[in-house]
Coordinates of C-alpha atoms and ligand atoms in Angstrom, one line a residue:
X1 CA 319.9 154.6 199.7
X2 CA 316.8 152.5 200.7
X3 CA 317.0 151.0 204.2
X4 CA 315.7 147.6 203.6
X5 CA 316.0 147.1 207.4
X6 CA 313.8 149.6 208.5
X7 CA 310.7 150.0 208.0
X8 CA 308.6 153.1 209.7
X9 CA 304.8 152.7 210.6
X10 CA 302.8 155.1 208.8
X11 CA 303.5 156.7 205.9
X12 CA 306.8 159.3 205.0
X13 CA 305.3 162.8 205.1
X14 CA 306.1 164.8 201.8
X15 CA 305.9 168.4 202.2
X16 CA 308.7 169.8 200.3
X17 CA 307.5 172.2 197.8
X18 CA 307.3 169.0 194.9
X19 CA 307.4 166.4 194.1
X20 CA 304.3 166.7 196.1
X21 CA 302.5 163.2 197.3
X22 CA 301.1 160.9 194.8
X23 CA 297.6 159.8 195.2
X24 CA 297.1 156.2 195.2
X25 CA 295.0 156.9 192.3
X26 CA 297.7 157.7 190.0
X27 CA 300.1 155.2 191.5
X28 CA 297.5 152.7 190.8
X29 CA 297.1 154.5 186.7
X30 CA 300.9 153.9 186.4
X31 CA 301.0 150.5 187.1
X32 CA 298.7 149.5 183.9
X33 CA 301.3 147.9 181.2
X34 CA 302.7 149.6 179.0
X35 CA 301.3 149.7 175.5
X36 CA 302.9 150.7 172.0
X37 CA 303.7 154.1 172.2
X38 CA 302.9 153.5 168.1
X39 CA 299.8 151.8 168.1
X40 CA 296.0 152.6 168.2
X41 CA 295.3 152.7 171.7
X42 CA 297.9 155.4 172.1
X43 CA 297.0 158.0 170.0
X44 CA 293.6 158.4 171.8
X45 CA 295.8 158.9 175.0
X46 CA 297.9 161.3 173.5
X47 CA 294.8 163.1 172.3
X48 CA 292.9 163.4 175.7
X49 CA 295.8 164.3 177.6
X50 CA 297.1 167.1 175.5
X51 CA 293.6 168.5 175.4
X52 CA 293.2 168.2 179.0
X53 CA 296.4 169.8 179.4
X54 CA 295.4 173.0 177.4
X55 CA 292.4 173.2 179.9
X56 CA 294.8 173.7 182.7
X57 CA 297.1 175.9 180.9
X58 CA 293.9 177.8 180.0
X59 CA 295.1 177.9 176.1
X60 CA 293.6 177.4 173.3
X61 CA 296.9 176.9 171.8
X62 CA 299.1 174.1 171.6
X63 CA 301.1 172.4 174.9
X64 CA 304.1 170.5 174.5
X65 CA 305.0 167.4 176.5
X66 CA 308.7 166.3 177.2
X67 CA 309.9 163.4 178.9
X68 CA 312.1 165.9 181.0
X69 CA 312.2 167.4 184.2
X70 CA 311.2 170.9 184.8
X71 CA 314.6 171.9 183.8
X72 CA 314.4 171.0 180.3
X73 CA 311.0 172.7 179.5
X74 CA 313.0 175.5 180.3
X75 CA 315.7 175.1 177.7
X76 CA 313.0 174.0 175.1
X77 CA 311.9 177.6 176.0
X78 CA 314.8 179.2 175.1
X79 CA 316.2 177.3 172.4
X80 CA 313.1 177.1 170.5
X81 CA 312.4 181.2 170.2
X82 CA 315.6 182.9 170.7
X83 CA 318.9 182.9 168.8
X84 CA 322.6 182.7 170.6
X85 CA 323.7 186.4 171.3
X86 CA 319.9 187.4 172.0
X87 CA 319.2 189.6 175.5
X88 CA 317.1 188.7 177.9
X89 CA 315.6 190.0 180.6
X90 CA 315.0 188.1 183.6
X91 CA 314.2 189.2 187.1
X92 CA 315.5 187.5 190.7
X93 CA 312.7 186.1 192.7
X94 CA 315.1 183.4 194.1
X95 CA 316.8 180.2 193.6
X96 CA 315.0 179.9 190.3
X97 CA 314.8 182.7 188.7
X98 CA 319.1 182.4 189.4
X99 CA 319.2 179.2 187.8
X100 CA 316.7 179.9 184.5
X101 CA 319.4 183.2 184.6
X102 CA 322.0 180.9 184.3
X103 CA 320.7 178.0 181.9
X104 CA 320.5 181.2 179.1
X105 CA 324.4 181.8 179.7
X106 CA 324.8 178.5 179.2
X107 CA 323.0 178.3 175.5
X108 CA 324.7 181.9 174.9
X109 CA 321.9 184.4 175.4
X110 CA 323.0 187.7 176.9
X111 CA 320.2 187.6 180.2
X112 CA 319.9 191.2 182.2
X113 CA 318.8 190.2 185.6
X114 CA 316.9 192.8 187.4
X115 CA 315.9 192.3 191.1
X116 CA 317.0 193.9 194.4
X117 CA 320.8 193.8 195.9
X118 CA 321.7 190.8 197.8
X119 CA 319.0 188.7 199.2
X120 CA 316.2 191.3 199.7
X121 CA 314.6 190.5 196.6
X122 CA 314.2 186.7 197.6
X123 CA 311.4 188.2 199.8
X124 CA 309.7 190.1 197.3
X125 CA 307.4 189.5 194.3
X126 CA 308.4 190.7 190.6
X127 CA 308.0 194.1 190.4
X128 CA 306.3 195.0 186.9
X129 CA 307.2 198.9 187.1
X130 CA 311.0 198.4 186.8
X131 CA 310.5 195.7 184.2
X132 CA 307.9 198.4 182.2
X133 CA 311.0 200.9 183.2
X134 CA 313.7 199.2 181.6
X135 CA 311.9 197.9 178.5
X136 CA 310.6 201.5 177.3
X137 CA 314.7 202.4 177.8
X138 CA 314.8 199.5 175.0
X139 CA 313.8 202.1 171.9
X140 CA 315.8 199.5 169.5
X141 CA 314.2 196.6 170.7
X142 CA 317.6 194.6 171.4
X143 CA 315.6 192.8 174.2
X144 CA 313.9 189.7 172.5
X145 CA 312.2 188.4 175.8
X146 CA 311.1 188.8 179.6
X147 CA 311.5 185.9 181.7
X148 CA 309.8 185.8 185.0
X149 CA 309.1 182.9 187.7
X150 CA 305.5 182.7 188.8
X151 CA 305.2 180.7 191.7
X152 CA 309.1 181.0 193.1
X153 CA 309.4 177.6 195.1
X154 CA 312.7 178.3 197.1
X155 CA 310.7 181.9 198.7
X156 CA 307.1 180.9 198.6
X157 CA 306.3 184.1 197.0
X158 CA 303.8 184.0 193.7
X159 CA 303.8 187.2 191.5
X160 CA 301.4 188.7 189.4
X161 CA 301.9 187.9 185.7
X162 CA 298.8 189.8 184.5
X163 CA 300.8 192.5 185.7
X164 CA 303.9 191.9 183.9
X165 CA 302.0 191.3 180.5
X166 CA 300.3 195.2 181.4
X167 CA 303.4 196.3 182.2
X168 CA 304.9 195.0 178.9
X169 CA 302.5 196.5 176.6
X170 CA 302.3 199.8 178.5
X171 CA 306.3 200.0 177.0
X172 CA 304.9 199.1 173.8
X173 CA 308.0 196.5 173.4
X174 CA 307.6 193.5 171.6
X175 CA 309.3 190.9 173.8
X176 CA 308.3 187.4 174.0
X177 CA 306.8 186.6 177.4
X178 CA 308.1 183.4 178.8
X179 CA 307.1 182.4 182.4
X180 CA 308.0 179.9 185.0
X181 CA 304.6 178.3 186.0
X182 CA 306.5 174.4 187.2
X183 CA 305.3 174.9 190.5
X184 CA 303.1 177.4 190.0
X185 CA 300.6 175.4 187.7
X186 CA 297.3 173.2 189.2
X187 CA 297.7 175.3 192.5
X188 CA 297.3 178.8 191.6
X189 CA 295.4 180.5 189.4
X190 CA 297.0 180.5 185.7
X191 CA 295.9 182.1 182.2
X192 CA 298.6 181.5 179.5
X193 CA 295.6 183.1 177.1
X194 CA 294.4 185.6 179.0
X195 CA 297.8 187.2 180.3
X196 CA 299.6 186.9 177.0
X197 CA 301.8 184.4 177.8
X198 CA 304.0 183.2 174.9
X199 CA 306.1 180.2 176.8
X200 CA 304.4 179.2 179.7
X201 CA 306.5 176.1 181.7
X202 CA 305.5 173.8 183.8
X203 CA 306.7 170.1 185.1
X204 CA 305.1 167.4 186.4
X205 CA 305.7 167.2 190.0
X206 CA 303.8 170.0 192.0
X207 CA 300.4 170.9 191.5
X208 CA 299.5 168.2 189.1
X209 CA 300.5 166.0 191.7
X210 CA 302.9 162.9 189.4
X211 CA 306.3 161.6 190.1
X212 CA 308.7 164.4 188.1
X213 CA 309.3 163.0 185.1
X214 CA 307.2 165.1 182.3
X215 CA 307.0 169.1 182.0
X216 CA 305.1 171.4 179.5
X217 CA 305.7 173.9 177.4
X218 CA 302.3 175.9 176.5
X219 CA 302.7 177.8 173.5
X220 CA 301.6 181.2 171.7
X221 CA 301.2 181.5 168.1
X222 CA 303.7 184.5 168.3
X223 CA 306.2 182.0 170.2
X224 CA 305.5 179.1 167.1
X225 CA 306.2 182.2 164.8
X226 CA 309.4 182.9 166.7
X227 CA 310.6 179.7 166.4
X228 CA 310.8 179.8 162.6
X229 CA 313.4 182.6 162.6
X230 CA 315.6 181.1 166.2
X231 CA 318.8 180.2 165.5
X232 CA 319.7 178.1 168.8
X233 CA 320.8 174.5 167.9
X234 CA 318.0 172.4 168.9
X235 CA 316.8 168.9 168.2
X236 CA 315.1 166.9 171.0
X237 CA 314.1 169.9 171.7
X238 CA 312.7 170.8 168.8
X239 CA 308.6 171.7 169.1
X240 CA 308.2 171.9 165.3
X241 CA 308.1 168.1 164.7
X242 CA 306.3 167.4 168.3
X243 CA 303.5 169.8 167.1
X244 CA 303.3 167.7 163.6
X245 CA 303.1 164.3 165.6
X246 CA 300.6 165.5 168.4
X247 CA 298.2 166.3 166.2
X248 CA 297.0 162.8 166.2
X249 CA 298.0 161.9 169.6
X250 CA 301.7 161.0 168.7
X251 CA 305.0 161.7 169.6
X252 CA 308.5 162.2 167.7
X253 CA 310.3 159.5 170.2
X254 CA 309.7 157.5 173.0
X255 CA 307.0 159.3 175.7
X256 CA 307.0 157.9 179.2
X257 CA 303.9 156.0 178.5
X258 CA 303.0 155.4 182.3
X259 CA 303.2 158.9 183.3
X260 CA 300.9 159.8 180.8
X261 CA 298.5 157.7 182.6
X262 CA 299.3 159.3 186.0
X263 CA 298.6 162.7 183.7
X264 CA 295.4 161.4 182.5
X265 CA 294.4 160.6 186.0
X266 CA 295.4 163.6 187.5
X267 CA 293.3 165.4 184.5
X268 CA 290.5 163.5 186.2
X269 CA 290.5 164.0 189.9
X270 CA 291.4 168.3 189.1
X271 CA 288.2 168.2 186.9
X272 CA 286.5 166.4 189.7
X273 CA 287.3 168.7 192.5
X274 CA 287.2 171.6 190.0
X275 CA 290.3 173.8 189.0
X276 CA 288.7 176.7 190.6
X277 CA 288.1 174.7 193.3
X278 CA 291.9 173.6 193.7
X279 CA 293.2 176.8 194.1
X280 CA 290.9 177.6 196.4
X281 CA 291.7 174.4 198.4
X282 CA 295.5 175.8 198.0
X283 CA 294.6 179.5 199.0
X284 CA 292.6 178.0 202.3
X285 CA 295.5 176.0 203.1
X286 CA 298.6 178.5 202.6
X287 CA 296.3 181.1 205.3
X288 CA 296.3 178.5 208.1
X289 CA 300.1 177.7 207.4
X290 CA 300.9 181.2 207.7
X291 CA 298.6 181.4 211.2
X292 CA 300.7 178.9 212.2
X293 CA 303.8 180.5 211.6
X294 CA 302.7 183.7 212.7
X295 CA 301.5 181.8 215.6
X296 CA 305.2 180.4 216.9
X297 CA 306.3 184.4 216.3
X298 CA 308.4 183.5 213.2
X299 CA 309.0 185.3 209.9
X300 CA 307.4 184.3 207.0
X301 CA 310.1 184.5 204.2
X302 CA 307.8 186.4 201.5
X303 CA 306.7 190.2 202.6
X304 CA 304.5 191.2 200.6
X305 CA 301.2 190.0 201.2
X306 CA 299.6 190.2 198.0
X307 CA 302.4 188.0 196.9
X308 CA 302.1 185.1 199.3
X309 CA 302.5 182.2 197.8
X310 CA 299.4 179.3 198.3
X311 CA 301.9 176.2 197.8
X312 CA 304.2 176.5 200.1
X313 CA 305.2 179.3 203.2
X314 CA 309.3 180.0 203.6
X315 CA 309.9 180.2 207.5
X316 CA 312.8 182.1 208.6
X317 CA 314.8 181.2 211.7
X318 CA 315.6 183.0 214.2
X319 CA 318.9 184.2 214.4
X320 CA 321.6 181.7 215.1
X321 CA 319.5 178.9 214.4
X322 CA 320.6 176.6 211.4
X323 CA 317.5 175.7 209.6
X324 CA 319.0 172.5 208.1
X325 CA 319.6 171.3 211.6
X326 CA 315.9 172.0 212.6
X327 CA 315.0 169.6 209.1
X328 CA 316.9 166.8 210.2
X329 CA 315.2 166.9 214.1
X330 CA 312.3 166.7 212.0
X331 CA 313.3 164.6 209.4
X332 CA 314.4 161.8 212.3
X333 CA 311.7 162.2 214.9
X334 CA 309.0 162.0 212.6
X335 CA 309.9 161.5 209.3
X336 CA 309.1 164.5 207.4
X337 CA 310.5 166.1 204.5
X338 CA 310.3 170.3 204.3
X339 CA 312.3 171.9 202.1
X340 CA 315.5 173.4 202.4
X341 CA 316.6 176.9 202.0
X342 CA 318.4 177.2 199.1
X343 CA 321.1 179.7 197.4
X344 CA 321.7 182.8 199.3
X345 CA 318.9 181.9 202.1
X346 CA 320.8 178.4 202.3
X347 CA 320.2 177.7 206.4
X348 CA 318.2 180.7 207.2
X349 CA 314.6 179.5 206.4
X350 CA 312.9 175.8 205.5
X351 CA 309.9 175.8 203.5
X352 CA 306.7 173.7 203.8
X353 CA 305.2 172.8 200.8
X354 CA 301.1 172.4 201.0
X355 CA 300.8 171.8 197.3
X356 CA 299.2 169.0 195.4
X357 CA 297.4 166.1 197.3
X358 CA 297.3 168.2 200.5
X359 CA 294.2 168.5 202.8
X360 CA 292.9 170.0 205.8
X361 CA 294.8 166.9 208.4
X362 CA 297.6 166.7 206.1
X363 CA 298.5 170.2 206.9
X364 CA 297.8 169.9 210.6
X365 CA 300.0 166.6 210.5
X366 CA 303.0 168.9 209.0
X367 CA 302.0 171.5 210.9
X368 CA 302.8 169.2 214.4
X369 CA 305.7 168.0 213.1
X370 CA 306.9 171.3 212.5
X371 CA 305.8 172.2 216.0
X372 CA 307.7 169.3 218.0
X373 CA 310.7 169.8 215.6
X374 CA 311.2 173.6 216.3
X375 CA 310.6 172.7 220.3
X376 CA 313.0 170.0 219.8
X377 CA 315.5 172.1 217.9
X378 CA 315.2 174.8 221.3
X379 CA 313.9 177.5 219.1
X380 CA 312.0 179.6 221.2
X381 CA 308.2 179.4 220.3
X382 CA 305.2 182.6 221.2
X383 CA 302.6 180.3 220.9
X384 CA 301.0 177.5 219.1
X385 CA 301.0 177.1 215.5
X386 CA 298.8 174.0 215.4
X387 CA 296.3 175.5 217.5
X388 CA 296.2 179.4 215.2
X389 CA 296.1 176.4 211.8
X390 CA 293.3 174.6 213.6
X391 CA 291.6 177.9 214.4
X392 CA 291.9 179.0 210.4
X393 CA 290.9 176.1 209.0
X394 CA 287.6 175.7 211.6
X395 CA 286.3 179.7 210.8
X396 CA 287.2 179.5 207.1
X397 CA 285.3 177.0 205.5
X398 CA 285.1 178.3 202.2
X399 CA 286.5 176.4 199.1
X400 CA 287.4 173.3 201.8
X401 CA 288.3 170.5 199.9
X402 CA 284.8 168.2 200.9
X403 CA 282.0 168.7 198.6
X404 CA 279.7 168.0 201.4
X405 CA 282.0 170.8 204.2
Ligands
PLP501 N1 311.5 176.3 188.3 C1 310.8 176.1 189.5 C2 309.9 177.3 189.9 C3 310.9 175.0 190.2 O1 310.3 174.9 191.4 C4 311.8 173.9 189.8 C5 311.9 172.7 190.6 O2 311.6 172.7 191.7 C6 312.4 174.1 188.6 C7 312.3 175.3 187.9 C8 313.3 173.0 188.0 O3 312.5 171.9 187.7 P1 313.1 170.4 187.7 O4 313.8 170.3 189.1 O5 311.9 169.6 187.6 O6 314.1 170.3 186.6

């Protein structure tokens, strides 16, 4: 509920792991009128903001745009390749994973969900040797797809997904690849070509940096080909008649016009910067919040190192301390948002999200508050995390987010 009554100086810091900030800049793009979603002007929109979406993806192939949240680009995945009764197999990376797990229940897919007991595998990346394991077991080929999450928000750990795809072919199995990529996407590094991806998923609210609202599907010829022969009742859905209309720029129903200008603006400012240069922005950013949390002698949620995550860092509590109440010190005394733990780390960790329109004194800013908060909250601090950030950032200047640093 807004508080019309209360109005706090500054702005409301926005770290949760998306919906990242807004920049003005789009803001300002989605407040142009809206125009004829049918008419000339349109189709020219349509045009540059599908191609410019196929650069991120890295694809030469087609991307599909829904007016749906993340959520939904992951049941176009499904429904469009698969057919009820199909098995899946999927792998638990976290909150995510669990809930893409249980949306192919839901549409009657048979998922096998590999991962380690309880929570342990929340800390860990996807490991491609048990997926290579199980799919060479698969002689018949009853399996018809992996499923893996690439940047799992609710851990902060990133796995590799060239590695899957190697680990797929090295079993010689003819799944489809889908993968995860709605937060992963604009923030770290992503091929769908290069790694063999046949679904790749994103949404809107993470590294592209919009209000949720739109997600992607990024397609593979072998995934159009699948479609022909899926069973699963679609319609809205549906990318066959999508792919007909965007060819010239079109849609099969209503698009959310003004997001599409957010999209084309936020095409604009990640060619400016650079993509390359994004992730490195992200990279330089996800070492100093992990000084930091190193710093106050916490535990960063994700333990592998090669799998930490550059959009945003889990921190575990301490034992005894309820995470929840340490985001609502922080949430009242300075009015930030971090994320919450969620599913079976629920309470045990918060996550700070350094994704999207995030730079060097935005992170330091977060970084306080979660300082002051943790003080606050009489968890017992080794050091300082602001100072160890401020340290990371000053040495490591390389891909800093200022042409002229
Ligand atoms: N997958 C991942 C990795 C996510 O981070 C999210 C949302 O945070 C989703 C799926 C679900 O997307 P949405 O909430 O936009 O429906």
């Amino acid at each position: 509920m807004l508080k019309l009554d209360f109005h706090p100086a500054g702005r409301h810091f926005l770290h949760i792991p998306g919906p990242s900030p807004v920049p003005d800049r789009l803001l300002r793009a989605m407040s142009y009128p809206t125009i004829d979603h049918r008419g000339p002007e349109f189709g020219a929109l349509g045009l540059k903001v599908l191609a410019g979406m196929q650069k991120i993806f890295k694809t030469r192939h087609p991307v599909v745009i829904y007016p749906a949240s993340g959520t939904g680009a992951w049941e176009a995945a499904l429904a469009n390749t698969l057919s009820p009764g199909d098995r899946v197999l999927m792998y638990e990376t976290g909150q995510f994973a669990t809930l893409w797990k249980k949306m192919a229940e839901a549409l009657g897919l048979q998922p096998e969900f590999l991962g380690l007991p309880g929570a342990e595998g929340w800390r860990r990346a996807v490991d491609p040797a048990r997926i290579e394991e199980r799919l060479r077991q698969d002689a018949g080929h009853e399996i018809k797809a992996v499923c893996v999450v690439h940047n799992e928000t609710s851990t902060g750990v990133t796995s590799d997904i060239a590695a899957v795809r190697r680990a797929i072919d090295a079993a010689g199995h003819p799944a489809l690849f889908m993968v995860d990529t709605i937060s992963g996407l604009a923030a770290a590094d992503y091929r769908h070509d290069e790694w063999g991806v046949d679904v790749s998923v994103s949404g809107s609210q993470k590294g592209l940096m919009l209000p949720p609202g739109i997600s992607f599907n990024a397609l593979s010829p072998r995934a159009i080909e699948a479609g022909r022969g899926s069973r699963m009742p679609r319609s809205f859905w549906n990318w066959h008649e999508m792919l007909e209309m965007n060819k010239t720029g079109y849609f099969p129903y209503t698009p959310s016009t003004n997001l599409l200008y957010a999209l084309h603006e936020s095409l604009d400012m990640i060619q400016e910067e650079g993509l390359e240069q994004v992730f490195a922005r992200h990279r330089r950013l996800g070492e100093a919040c992990r000084q930091a949390v190193r710093a106050w002698g916490l535990e960063i949620q994700c333990l592998d190192e090669a799998a930490y995550s550059p959009i945003l860092t889990g921190v575990v509590m301490p034992e005894g301390v309820d995470a929840d109440a340490v985001r609502k010190v922080i949430l009242e005394r300075f009015d930030m948002s971090l994320g919450a733990g969620l599913g079976k780390v629920r309470g045990r960790m918060f996550r700070i999200g350094h994704l999207g329109d995030c730079n060097d004194l935005t992170l330091m800013a977060a970084l306080a508050g979660c300082e002051m908060g943790l003080a606050l909250s009489g968890v017992k601090l080794a050091g300082s995390g602001v100072q160890a950030a401020m340290a990371s950032l000053q040495e490591n200047r390389g891909g800093a987010s200022l042409k002229a640093a």
